[in-house]
C-alpha positions as protocol buffer text, in pm:
chain_id: "A"
residue {
  index: 1
  type: MET
  ca { x: 1029 y: -847 z: 799 }
}
residue {
  index: 2
  type: ASN
  ca { x: 907 y: -483 z: 729 }
}
residue {
  index: 3
  type: THR
  ca { x: 546 y: -376 z: 610 }
}
residue {
  index: 4
  type: LYS
  ca { x: 632 y: -354 z: 246 }
}
residue {
  index: 5
  type: GLN
  ca { x: 791 y: -699 z: 236 }
}
residue {
  index: 6
  type: ASN
  ca { x: 449 y: -854 z: 441 }
}
residue {
  index: 7
  type: LEU
  ca { x: 245 y: -670 z: 192 }
}
residue {
  index: 8
  type: SER
  ca { x: 471 y: -827 z: -113 }
}
residue {
  index: 9
  type: GLN
  ca { x: 426 y: -1159 z: 50 }
}
residue {
  index: 10
  type: LEU
  ca { x: 44 y: -1137 z: 60 }
}
residue {
  index: 11
  type: VAL
  ca { x: 13 y: -1006 z: -269 }
}
residue {
  index: 12
  type: SER
  ca { x: 244 y: -1295 z: -391 }
}
residue {
  index: 13
  type: GLU
  ca { x: 38 y: -1553 z: -207 }
}
residue {
  index: 14
  type: LEU
  ca { x: -306 y: -1383 z: -323 }
}
residue {
  index: 15
  type: SER
  ca { x: -164 y: -1418 z: -723 }
}
residue {
  index: 16
  type: LYS
  ca { x: -111 y: -1824 z: -703 }
}
residue {
  index: 17
  type: GLN
  ca { x: -358 y: -2028 z: -817 }
}
residue {
  index: 18
  type: GLN
  ca { x: -394 y: -2231 z: -492 }
}
residue {
  index: 19
  type: PRO
  ca { x: -339 y: -1938 z: -229 }
}
residue {
  index: 20
  type: ASP
  ca { x: -220 y: -2094 z: 123 }
}
residue {
  index: 21
  type: LEU
  ca { x: -472 y: -1945 z: 336 }
}
residue {
  index: 22
  type: SER
  ca { x: -284 y: -1972 z: 670 }
}
residue {
  index: 23
  type: VAL
  ca { x: -28 y: -1763 z: 500 }
}
residue {
  index: 24
  type: VAL
  ca { x: -294 y: -1505 z: 360 }
}
residue {
  index: 25
  type: LYS
  ca { x: -475 y: -1466 z: 716 }
}
residue {
  index: 26
  type: THR
  ca { x: -102 y: -1419 z: 897 }
}
residue {
  index: 27
  type: MET
  ca { x: -3 y: -1140 z: 635 }
}
residue {
  index: 28
  type: CYS
  ca { x: -335 y: -1008 z: 671 }
}
residue {
  index: 29
  type: GLN
  ca { x: -289 y: -975 z: 1033 }
}
residue {
  index: 30
  type: LYS
  ca { x: 84 y: -836 z: 995 }
}
residue {
  index: 31
  type: THR
  ca { x: -41 y: -553 z: 703 }
}
residue {
  index: 32
  type: GLY
  ca { x: -364 y: -460 z: 892 }
}
residue {
  index: 33
  type: PHE
  ca { x: -602 y: -575 z: 601 }
}
residue {
  index: 34
  type: THR
  ca { x: -900 y: -742 z: 728 }
}
residue {
  index: 35
  type: TYR
  ca { x: -915 y: -1107 z: 596 }
}
residue {
  index: 36
  type: SER
  ca { x: -1167 y: -1200 z: 388 }
}
residue {
  index: 37
  type: THR
  ca { x: -1265 y: -1542 z: 239 }
}
residue {
  index: 38
  type: ASP
  ca { x: -1329 y: -1366 z: -96 }
}
residue {
  index: 39
  type: LEU
  ca { x: -968 y: -1347 z: -210 }
}
residue {
  index: 40
  type: ILE
  ca { x: -1056 y: -1139 z: -514 }
}
residue {
  index: 41
  type: GLN
  ca { x: -1211 y: -860 z: -318 }
}
residue {
  index: 42
  type: LEU
  ca { x: -932 y: -886 z: -71 }
}
residue {
  index: 43
  type: MET
  ca { x: -677 y: -835 z: -358 }
}
residue {
  index: 44
  type: SER
  ca { x: -894 y: -540 z: -497 }
}
residue {
  index: 45
  type: ASP
  ca { x: -882 y: -387 z: -134 }
}
residue {
  index: 46
  type: ILE
  ca { x: -515 y: -403 z: -144 }
}
residue {
  index: 47
  type: LEU
  ca { x: -472 y: -246 z: -497 }
}
residue {
  index: 48
  type: MET
  ca { x: -700 y: 20 z: -392 }
}
residue {
  index: 49
  type: ASN
  ca { x: -526 y: 107 z: -81 }
}
residue {
  index: 50
  type: ALA
  ca { x: -202 y: 87 z: -261 }
}
residue {
  index: 51
  type: THR
  ca { x: -328 y: 315 z: -531 }
}
residue {
  index: 52
  type: HIS
  ca { x: -469 y: 570 z: -264 }
}
residue {
  index: 53
  type: ALA
  ca { x: -121 y: 555 z: -91 }
}
residue {
  index: 54
  type: SER
  ca { x: 70 y: 635 z: -412 }
}
residue {
  index: 55
  type: ILE
  ca { x: -179 y: 909 z: -495 }
}
residue {
  index: 56
  type: SER
  ca { x: -137 y: 1078 z: -164 }
}
residue {
  index: 57
  type: ASP
  ca { x: 259 y: 1023 z: -190 }
}
residue {
  index: 58
  type: GLN
  ca { x: 254 y: 1232 z: -511 }
}
residue {
  index: 59
  type: PHE
  ca { x: 5 y: 1487 z: -386 }
}
residue {
  index: 60
  type: ASP
  ca { x: 255 y: 1530 z: -58 }
}
residue {
  index: 61
  type: GLN
  ca { x: 565 y: 1557 z: -294 }
}
residue {
  index: 62
  type: LYS
  ca { x: 366 y: 1851 z: -502 }
}
residue {
  index: 63
  type: GLU
  ca { x: 311 y: 2005 z: -168 }
}
residue {
  index: 64
  type: ASN
  ca { x: 637 y: 1989 z: -71 }
}
residue {
  index: 65
  type: LYS
  ca { x: 783 y: 2134 z: -390 }
}
residue {
  index: 66
  type: ASN
  ca { x: 537 y: 2419 z: -371 }
}
residue {
  index: 67
  type: LYS
  ca { x: 621 y: 2494 z: -42 }
}
residue {
  index: 68
  type: ASN
  ca { x: 988 y: 2511 z: -83 }
}
residue {
  index: 69
  type: LYS
  ca { x: 928 y: 2732 z: -408 }
}
residue {
  index: 70
  type: THR
  ca { x: 755 y: 2976 z: -184 }
}
residue {
  index: 71
  type: GLN
  ca { x: 1000 y: 2965 z: 75 }
}
residue {
  index: 72
  type: ASP
  ca { x: 1289 y: 3025 z: -179 }
}
residue {
  index: 73
  type: SER
  ca { x: 1099 y: 3318 z: -323 }
}
residue {
  index: 74
  type: ALA
  ca { x: 1042 y: 3469 z: 9 }
}
residue {
  index: 75
  type: ARG
  ca { x: 1411 y: 3471 z: 59 }
}
residue {
  index: 76
  type: ILE
  ca { x: 1493 y: 3658 z: -254 }
}
């Protein structure tokens, strides 16, 4: 199972009305998140991390586009 699948399983488990804590602990270990008995805080940490990663990816894509445009302009 890859990291995205493990993260998806962790979020899915946390979304349940009665999450299986052993699954949550295992998925925390596999995804690198620190297990917390405060499952709401844990879900918040995961969502904040995902949002930050998404913003970073968008920034990197824009930087790469700008870099390519600069290189293309230099060739002309």
